[in-house]
Amino acid sequence: MKNRLYFGIACTVTIVLTLSLVRLYPGIVRNRIISPLGSLTDPLTQQMKLKYYAWAPWWNPEDVTASMEKAAGRLSAVHPVWYKVNGDGKIEEIPARNGGEIRQMASASGIPVMPMISNEFDPERVSRILSSADLKSELAVRMVEIARNNGFAGWDIDWEQIAEKDRDAFTEFISYLKPVFNGTGLSLSVSVHARTGTADEWKLAKGHDYRGLSIYADQVRVMAYDFHNATSVPGPVTPKNRLEQAIRYAKANIPRDKLVLGLPFYGYDWDSRRGEPLSRKQLLERIEKNTGTWEYDAEALAVRGTYTVKGVKHIIWFENTASVTEKIRIAEKEGIFMFAFWCLGGEDPLIWESLE
């Protein structure tokens, strides 16, 4: 009985909030934004035509802008890293020097802009929001308001390292946002850590409930990277065996028409202590400057390089066109047809010519 009562109250609150938003922003409904993700539920569009999305960070603005120019004809949406939730649980804009250029290029190419809102890897911020009805309501209202004022087509929620204890509350929050976004013509995607379902699965990935989130989100984006990272031993960012495990788990828990596979464009430079995430361009510059070597490892589906500075050996792993396209081919064989790349500015510039 309690569960039914709580469910009824939650539904009532959600409906009231949605109606309030519609009254506040009637233009959103009358001039409904065409959702770049919502059309995926139309059976007529559920074909195997590959779709590509990309995150656009605020750093390295010149490289990101140059990448956006090359990628524009291939992208179904772009996700600028322009917003975050701060320590108080409020939405905050991240200044981006190339924001105007990204908007202009997206508009000229007819590419929907769906900003990413992050938690800066801080699970406490997420807990604070999820435990407060006021913060959740305020965040929903502000997201709609910001989208309306800027012509955004929706949002990508990238809240990482969520505590396992907040798993259900996070899914509930996405269910809370769904009718609000749907009622205002906005799309909603959620980015999640890659899960494998294996005994050695990263524990911080367990805060994302694939099945629950896929009920409410228009897309669930599985970030299939960072299996080797700044604090691990050197190795491919997305090893072939880990990619295959992530694909199997995702396919078993996310409907095909909502599943987006996130793939890396970047790499790491490890010294004797830890790794540093860098773009392909930055890594190749270090190898060249220090007379290092590199070669493509077909088994690992990545490029491996080495160089030495002041007696310290550096090991590098990164992506190129061959590694990315081969990962896409593996996923495509498994019925996956949507891909998101982290991130613009980090890639092999030839990649865009190779994508269908």
Tab-separated table of C-alpha atoms in Angstrom:
chain	number	residue	atom	x	y	z
A	1	MET	CA	0.000	0.000	0.000
A	2	LYS	CA	2.858	2.359	0.879
A	3	ASN	CA	4.502	1.743	-2.481
A	4	ARG	CA	1.255	2.526	-4.300
A	5	LEU	CA	0.783	5.692	-2.261
A	6	TYR	CA	4.341	6.867	-2.946
A	7	PHE	CA	3.981	6.041	-6.628
A	8	GLY	CA	0.743	7.997	-6.830
A	9	ILE	CA	2.303	11.002	-5.120
A	10	ALA	CA	5.347	10.844	-7.418
A	11	CYS	CA	3.163	10.702	-10.523
A	12	THR	CA	1.068	13.627	-9.328
A	13	VAL	CA	4.163	15.736	-8.596
A	14	THR	CA	5.638	14.907	-12.015
A	15	ILE	CA	2.431	15.828	-13.833
A	16	VAL	CA	2.130	19.095	-11.916
A	17	LEU	CA	5.757	19.958	-12.693
A	18	THR	CA	5.275	19.185	-16.381
A	19	LEU	CA	2.129	21.302	-16.590
A	20	SER	CA	3.911	24.119	-14.769
A	21	LEU	CA	6.761	24.021	-17.254
A	22	VAL	CA	4.342	24.043	-20.168
A	23	ARG	CA	2.618	27.104	-18.711
A	24	LEU	CA	5.950	28.806	-18.102
A	25	TYR	CA	7.315	27.980	-21.550
A	26	PRO	CA	4.399	27.435	-23.946
A	27	GLY	CA	6.597	28.158	-26.937
A	28	ILE	CA	8.464	24.919	-26.353
A	29	VAL	CA	5.334	22.911	-27.053
A	30	ARG	CA	3.917	25.098	-29.818
A	31	ASN	CA	7.303	25.321	-31.512
A	32	ARG	CA	8.300	21.810	-30.619
A	33	ILE	CA	11.985	21.046	-31.015
A	34	ILE	CA	12.509	18.115	-33.351
A	35	SER	CA	14.147	15.508	-31.160
A	36	PRO	CA	17.282	13.949	-32.646
A	37	LEU	CA	16.721	10.871	-30.506
A	38	GLY	CA	12.951	10.506	-30.268
A	39	SER	CA	12.585	9.379	-33.875
A	40	LEU	CA	14.427	6.172	-32.997
A	41	THR	CA	11.200	4.742	-31.616
A	42	ASP	CA	9.585	4.960	-35.058
A	43	PRO	CA	9.771	1.463	-36.638
A	44	LEU	CA	10.257	3.038	-40.058
A	45	THR	CA	13.554	4.564	-38.923
A	46	GLN	CA	14.900	1.507	-37.136
A	47	GLN	CA	17.315	0.529	-39.867
A	48	MET	CA	20.968	-0.295	-39.751
A	49	LYS	CA	22.145	3.049	-41.081
A	50	LEU	CA	25.022	3.944	-38.802
A	51	LYS	CA	24.674	7.058	-36.651
A	52	TYR	CA	27.456	9.002	-35.005
A	53	TYR	CA	27.524	11.408	-32.075
A	54	ALA	CA	30.449	13.205	-30.437
A	55	TRP	CA	31.222	15.072	-27.245
A	56	ALA	CA	32.898	18.464	-27.669
A	57	PRO	CA	35.024	19.488	-24.644
A	58	TRP	CA	35.665	23.084	-23.649
A	59	TRP	CA	39.446	22.571	-23.529
A	60	ASN	CA	41.741	22.553	-26.607
A	61	PRO	CA	39.232	24.856	-28.356
A	62	GLU	CA	41.204	25.234	-31.601
A	63	ASP	CA	41.525	21.466	-32.088
A	64	VAL	CA	37.883	20.881	-31.139
A	65	THR	CA	36.659	23.520	-33.582
A	66	ALA	CA	38.782	22.049	-36.388
A	67	SER	CA	37.399	18.582	-35.617
A	68	MET	CA	33.838	19.868	-35.578
A	69	GLU	CA	34.352	21.322	-39.031
A	70	LYS	CA	35.505	17.942	-40.380
A	71	ALA	CA	32.857	15.949	-38.505
A	72	ALA	CA	29.832	18.134	-39.199
A	73	GLY	CA	28.608	16.125	-42.176
A	74	ARG	CA	28.748	12.854	-40.227
A	75	LEU	CA	27.172	13.711	-36.864
A	76	SER	CA	23.570	13.132	-35.809
A	77	ALA	CA	24.083	15.370	-32.749
A	78	VAL	CA	26.911	17.085	-30.893
A	79	HIS	CA	27.294	17.153	-27.101
A	80	PRO	CA	29.320	20.140	-25.873
A	81	VAL	CA	30.745	19.871	-22.366
A	82	TRP	CA	29.217	23.157	-21.251
A	83	TYR	CA	27.413	22.405	-17.977
A	84	LYS	CA	27.902	20.700	-14.630
A	85	VAL	CA	26.156	20.304	-11.301
A	86	ASN	CA	28.187	22.033	-8.606
A	87	GLY	CA	28.735	21.135	-4.965
A	88	ASP	CA	25.417	22.737	-4.002
A	89	GLY	CA	23.507	20.590	-6.480
A	90	LYS	CA	22.852	23.524	-8.827
A	91	ILE	CA	23.433	23.607	-12.566
A	92	GLU	CA	26.410	25.739	-13.575
A	93	GLU	CA	27.683	26.787	-16.982
A	94	ILE	CA	31.285	26.032	-17.962
A	95	PRO	CA	32.728	28.871	-20.078
A	96	ALA	CA	33.807	27.691	-23.537
A	97	ARG	CA	35.900	29.936	-25.782
A	98	ASN	CA	34.670	28.195	-28.917
A	99	GLY	CA	31.013	27.962	-27.909
A	100	GLY	CA	29.851	30.404	-30.558
A	101	GLU	CA	31.746	28.593	-33.311
A	102	ILE	CA	30.360	25.197	-32.290
A	103	ARG	CA	26.806	26.568	-32.305
A	104	GLN	CA	27.310	28.240	-35.672
A	105	MET	CA	28.724	25.123	-37.333
A	106	ALA	CA	26.024	22.910	-35.826
A	107	SER	CA	23.306	25.276	-37.028
A	108	ALA	CA	24.770	25.517	-40.531
A	109	SER	CA	24.918	21.715	-40.800
A	110	GLY	CA	21.536	21.065	-39.179
A	111	ILE	CA	23.135	19.211	-36.261
A	112	PRO	CA	21.149	19.216	-32.985
A	113	VAL	CA	23.069	20.503	-29.969
A	114	MET	CA	22.548	18.483	-26.777
A	115	PRO	CA	24.951	19.650	-24.072
A	116	MET	CA	26.450	17.271	-21.584
A	117	ILE	CA	25.874	17.987	-17.901
A	118	SER	CA	28.500	16.374	-15.681
A	119	ASN	CA	29.060	15.796	-11.981
A	120	GLU	CA	32.845	16.122	-12.374
A	121	PHE	CA	33.224	12.535	-11.102
A	122	ASP	CA	31.859	13.549	-7.690
A	123	PRO	CA	29.317	11.035	-6.335
A	124	GLU	CA	28.487	13.287	-3.375
A	125	ARG	CA	26.972	15.907	-5.665
A	126	VAL	CA	24.705	13.274	-7.150
A	127	SER	CA	23.688	11.985	-3.722
A	128	ARG	CA	22.826	15.517	-2.625
A	129	ILE	CA	20.543	16.052	-5.619
A	130	LEU	CA	18.894	12.639	-5.464
A	131	SER	CA	18.035	13.048	-1.790
A	132	SER	CA	16.353	16.445	-2.258
A	133	ALA	CA	12.981	16.883	-3.954
A	134	ASP	CA	13.632	20.627	-4.171
A	135	LEU	CA	16.988	20.211	-5.916
A	136	LYS	CA	15.550	17.702	-8.388
A	137	SER	CA	12.644	19.996	-9.211
A	138	GLU	CA	14.881	23.047	-9.566
A	139	LEU	CA	17.322	21.170	-11.787
A	140	ALA	CA	14.523	19.976	-14.080
A	141	VAL	CA	13.115	23.498	-14.416
A	142	ARG	CA	16.544	25.011	-15.108
A	143	MET	CA	17.436	22.399	-17.723
A	144	VAL	CA	14.230	23.132	-19.624
A	145	GLU	CA	14.756	26.869	-19.275
A	146	ILE	CA	18.357	26.726	-20.504
A	147	ALA	CA	17.417	24.487	-23.429
A	148	ARG	CA	14.608	26.831	-24.432
A	149	ASN	CA	16.755	29.958	-24.225
A	150	ASN	CA	19.591	28.419	-26.244
A	151	GLY	CA	17.747	26.273	-28.765
A	152	PHE	CA	19.164	23.017	-27.397
A	153	ALA	CA	17.493	19.800	-28.538
A	154	GLY	CA	17.968	18.030	-25.225
A	155	TRP	CA	20.551	16.965	-22.664
A	156	ASP	CA	23.106	14.228	-22.113
A	157	ILE	CA	23.411	13.404	-18.414
A	158	ASP	CA	26.926	12.187	-17.689
A	159	TRP	CA	26.993	11.524	-13.961
A	160	GLU	CA	29.882	9.187	-13.277
A	161	GLN	CA	31.067	7.086	-10.350
A	162	ILE	CA	27.606	7.131	-8.783
A	163	ALA	CA	27.541	5.229	-5.498
A	164	GLU	CA	25.863	1.843	-5.745
A	165	LYS	CA	23.514	2.880	-2.932
A	166	ASP	CA	22.189	5.658	-5.221
A	167	ARG	CA	21.568	3.355	-8.163
A	168	ASP	CA	17.775	3.143	-7.809
A	169	ALA	CA	17.455	6.808	-6.864
A	170	PHE	CA	19.313	7.809	-10.030
A	171	THR	CA	17.008	5.681	-12.172
A	172	GLU	CA	14.045	7.248	-10.378
A	173	PHE	CA	15.402	10.723	-11.184
A	174	ILE	CA	15.612	9.855	-14.885
A	175	SER	CA	12.023	8.585	-14.716
A	176	TYR	CA	11.123	11.941	-13.144
A	177	LEU	CA	12.770	13.859	-15.996
A	178	LYS	CA	11.228	11.798	-18.795
A	179	PRO	CA	7.696	13.291	-18.814
A	180	VAL	CA	9.111	16.772	-18.230
A	181	PHE	CA	11.411	16.461	-21.237
A	182	ASN	CA	8.850	14.694	-23.406
A	183	GLY	CA	6.284	17.361	-22.615
A	184	THR	CA	8.651	20.079	-23.793
A	185	GLY	CA	10.053	18.335	-26.866
A	186	LEU	CA	13.488	17.664	-25.411
A	187	SER	CA	15.531	14.499	-25.826
A	188	LEU	CA	17.213	12.785	-22.901
A	189	SER	CA	20.311	10.617	-23.090
A	190	VAL	CA	22.239	9.094	-20.201
A	191	SER	CA	25.920	8.176	-20.375
A	192	VAL	CA	26.910	5.144	-18.314
A	193	HIS	CA	30.091	3.328	-17.403
A	194	ALA	CA	30.850	0.182	-19.354
A	195	ARG	CA	29.706	-2.858	-17.432
A	196	THR	CA	30.806	-6.415	-18.080
A	197	GLY	CA	28.885	-8.454	-15.526
A	198	THR	CA	32.149	-10.223	-14.671
A	199	ALA	CA	33.650	-10.795	-11.236
A	200	ASP	CA	36.296	-8.131	-11.834
A	201	GLU	CA	33.788	-5.500	-12.937
A	202	TRP	CA	34.649	-2.002	-11.714
A	203	LYS	CA	32.539	-1.424	-8.604
A	204	LEU	CA	31.846	2.237	-9.424
A	205	ALA	CA	30.122	1.150	-12.631
A	206	LYS	CA	27.388	-0.527	-10.587
A	207	GLY	CA	25.654	2.775	-9.854
A	208	HIS	CA	24.179	2.642	-13.364
A	209	ASP	CA	21.179	0.347	-13.852
A	210	TYR	CA	21.127	-0.295	-17.603
A	211	ARG	CA	17.680	-1.859	-17.711
A	212	GLY	CA	16.042	0.717	-15.500
A	213	LEU	CA	17.615	3.689	-17.252
A	214	SER	CA	16.745	2.389	-20.711
A	215	ILE	CA	13.040	2.415	-19.819
A	216	TYR	CA	13.091	6.195	-19.455
A	217	ALA	CA	16.045	7.603	-21.416
A	218	ASP	CA	15.822	8.065	-25.175
A	219	GLN	CA	19.361	6.736	-25.422
A	220	VAL	CA	21.803	5.009	-23.082
A	221	ARG	CA	25.421	5.643	-24.034
A	222	VAL	CA	27.826	2.975	-22.867
A	223	MET	CA	31.272	4.514	-22.385
A	224	ALA	CA	33.352	1.544	-23.509
A	225	TYR	CA	36.730	3.007	-22.639
A	226	ASP	CA	39.194	3.701	-19.829
A	227	PHE	CA	39.684	0.005	-19.093
A	228	HIS	CA	43.305	1.099	-18.876
A	229	ASN	CA	43.554	4.566	-17.384
A	230	ALA	CA	45.634	7.054	-15.399
A	231	THR	CA	45.898	4.824	-12.329
A	232	SER	CA	46.227	1.442	-14.049
A	233	VAL	CA	49.111	-0.330	-15.718
A	234	PRO	CA	49.711	0.677	-19.353
A	235	GLY	CA	47.431	-0.863	-21.954
A	236	PRO	CA	44.816	-0.148	-24.631
A	237	VAL	CA	42.080	2.253	-23.564
A	238	THR	CA	39.566	-0.219	-24.998
A	239	PRO	CA	41.057	-3.727	-25.301
A	240	LYS	CA	39.274	-6.041	-27.717
A	241	ASN	CA	38.232	-8.558	-25.053
A	242	ARG	CA	36.821	-5.834	-22.798
A	243	LEU	CA	34.980	-4.269	-25.721
A	244	GLU	CA	33.342	-7.600	-26.496
A	245	GLN	CA	32.353	-8.091	-22.841
A	246	ALA	CA	30.869	-4.595	-22.670
A	247	ILE	CA	28.901	-5.172	-25.870
A	248	ARG	CA	27.475	-8.465	-24.607
A	249	TYR	CA	26.335	-6.938	-21.319
A	250	ALA	CA	24.878	-3.870	-23.014
A	251	LYS	CA	22.967	-5.913	-25.594
A	252	ALA	CA	21.443	-8.045	-22.849
A	253	ASN	CA	20.186	-5.027	-20.909
A	254	ILE	CA	19.516	-2.150	-23.337
A	255	PRO	CA	17.130	-2.229	-26.333
A	256	ARG	CA	18.959	-1.953	-29.624
A	257	ASP	CA	17.163	1.244	-30.623
A	258	LYS	CA	18.414	2.974	-27.457
A	259	LEU	CA	21.930	1.550	-27.265
A	260	VAL	CA	24.791	3.868	-28.201
A	261	LEU	CA	28.348	2.551	-27.918
A	262	GLY	CA	30.860	5.126	-26.714
A	263	LEU	CA	34.348	4.750	-28.214
A	264	PRO	CA	37.612	6.601	-27.485
A	265	PHE	CA	39.564	8.940	-29.722
A	266	TYR	CA	42.270	9.551	-27.104
A	267	GLY	CA	45.097	7.700	-25.404
A	268	TYR	CA	47.460	7.749	-22.419
A	269	ASP	CA	51.126	8.373	-21.768
A	270	TRP	CA	52.375	6.316	-18.800
A	271	ASP	CA	55.636	6.942	-17.016
A	272	SER	CA	56.834	4.933	-14.021
A	273	ARG	CA	54.091	6.387	-11.789
A	274	ARG	CA	50.821	6.999	-13.640
A	275	GLY	CA	49.187	7.764	-16.970
A	276	GLU	CA	48.248	11.096	-18.516
A	277	PRO	CA	45.257	11.309	-20.904
A	278	LEU	CA	46.176	13.055	-24.155
A	279	SER	CA	44.942	13.445	-27.711
A	280	ARG	CA	46.455	11.504	-30.590
A	281	LYS	CA	48.120	14.699	-31.808
A	282	GLN	CA	49.740	15.376	-28.422
A	283	LEU	CA	50.971	11.801	-28.083
A	284	LEU	CA	52.522	11.725	-31.553
A	285	GLU	CA	54.251	15.036	-30.834
A	286	ARG	CA	55.848	13.531	-27.717
A	287	ILE	CA	57.030	10.465	-29.605
A	288	GLU	CA	58.524	12.586	-32.395
A	289	LYS	CA	60.158	15.067	-30.010
A	290	ASN	CA	61.835	12.267	-28.068
A	291	THR	CA	62.708	10.037	-31.037
A	292	GLY	CA	60.337	7.303	-29.945
A	293	THR	CA	58.662	4.556	-31.946
A	294	TRP	CA	55.093	3.403	-32.450
A	295	GLU	CA	53.209	0.675	-34.294
A	296	TYR	CA	49.658	-0.564	-34.690
A	297	ASP	CA	48.793	-3.641	-32.620
A	298	ALA	CA	46.085	-5.511	-34.529
A	299	GLU	CA	45.400	-7.852	-31.609
A	300	ALA	CA	44.893	-5.022	-29.131
A	301	LEU	CA	43.071	-2.806	-31.661
A	302	ALA	CA	45.232	0.159	-30.657
A	303	VAL	CA	48.528	1.891	-31.363
A	304	ARG	CA	51.433	1.271	-28.985
A	305	GLY	CA	54.410	3.598	-28.692
A	306	THR	CA	57.440	4.153	-26.478
A	307	TYR	CA	59.969	6.885	-25.822
A	308	THR	CA	62.482	7.719	-23.090
A	309	VAL	CA	63.060	11.018	-21.283
A	310	LYS	CA	65.829	11.480	-18.688
A	311	GLY	CA	66.157	7.744	-18.312
A	312	VAL	CA	62.432	7.209	-17.702
A	313	LYS	CA	60.645	4.981	-20.198
A	314	HIS	CA	57.214	6.111	-21.331
A	315	ILE	CA	54.614	3.737	-22.746
A	316	ILE	CA	51.850	5.109	-24.919
A	317	TRP	CA	48.603	3.603	-26.140
A	318	PHE	CA	46.207	5.504	-28.383
A	319	GLU	CA	43.641	5.215	-31.175
A	320	ASN	CA	43.853	5.776	-34.920
A	321	THR	CA	41.466	5.357	-37.838
A	322	ALA	CA	42.149	1.619	-38.102
A	323	SER	CA	41.503	0.947	-34.407
A	324	VAL	CA	38.271	2.953	-34.282
A	325	THR	CA	36.805	1.556	-37.490
A	326	GLU	CA	37.628	-2.002	-36.418
A	327	LYS	CA	35.818	-1.474	-33.110
A	328	ILE	CA	32.824	-0.152	-35.031
A	329	ARG	CA	32.926	-3.212	-37.289
A	330	ILE	CA	32.911	-5.561	-34.274
A	331	ALA	CA	29.945	-3.743	-32.748
A	332	GLU	CA	28.089	-3.563	-36.048
A	333	LYS	CA	28.282	-7.347	-36.347
A	334	GLU	CA	26.489	-7.474	-32.985
A	335	GLY	CA	23.654	-5.286	-34.273
A	336	ILE	CA	24.843	-1.988	-32.786
A	337	PHE	CA	24.422	0.929	-35.165
A	338	MET	CA	24.885	4.053	-33.019
A	339	PHE	CA	28.250	5.314	-31.797
A	340	ALA	CA	29.419	8.254	-29.677
A	341	PHE	CA	33.026	9.418	-29.621
A	342	TRP	CA	35.026	10.905	-26.760
A	343	CYS	CA	36.040	13.366	-27.906
A	344	LEU	CA	36.323	15.921	-30.710
A	345	GLY	CA	39.845	17.284	-30.965
A	346	GLY	CA	41.485	14.022	-29.965
A	347	GLU	CA	41.031	11.949	-33.095
A	348	ASP	CA	42.952	10.872	-36.149
A	349	PRO	CA	41.758	13.506	-38.674
A	350	LEU	CA	41.310	10.799	-41.312
A	351	ILE	CA	38.604	9.078	-39.261
A	352	TRP	CA	35.759	11.180	-40.648
A	353	GLU	CA	36.556	10.216	-44.234
A	354	SER	CA	36.381	6.535	-43.301
A	355	LEU	CA	32.967	6.610	-41.597
A	356	GLU	CA	29.907	5.701	-43.641
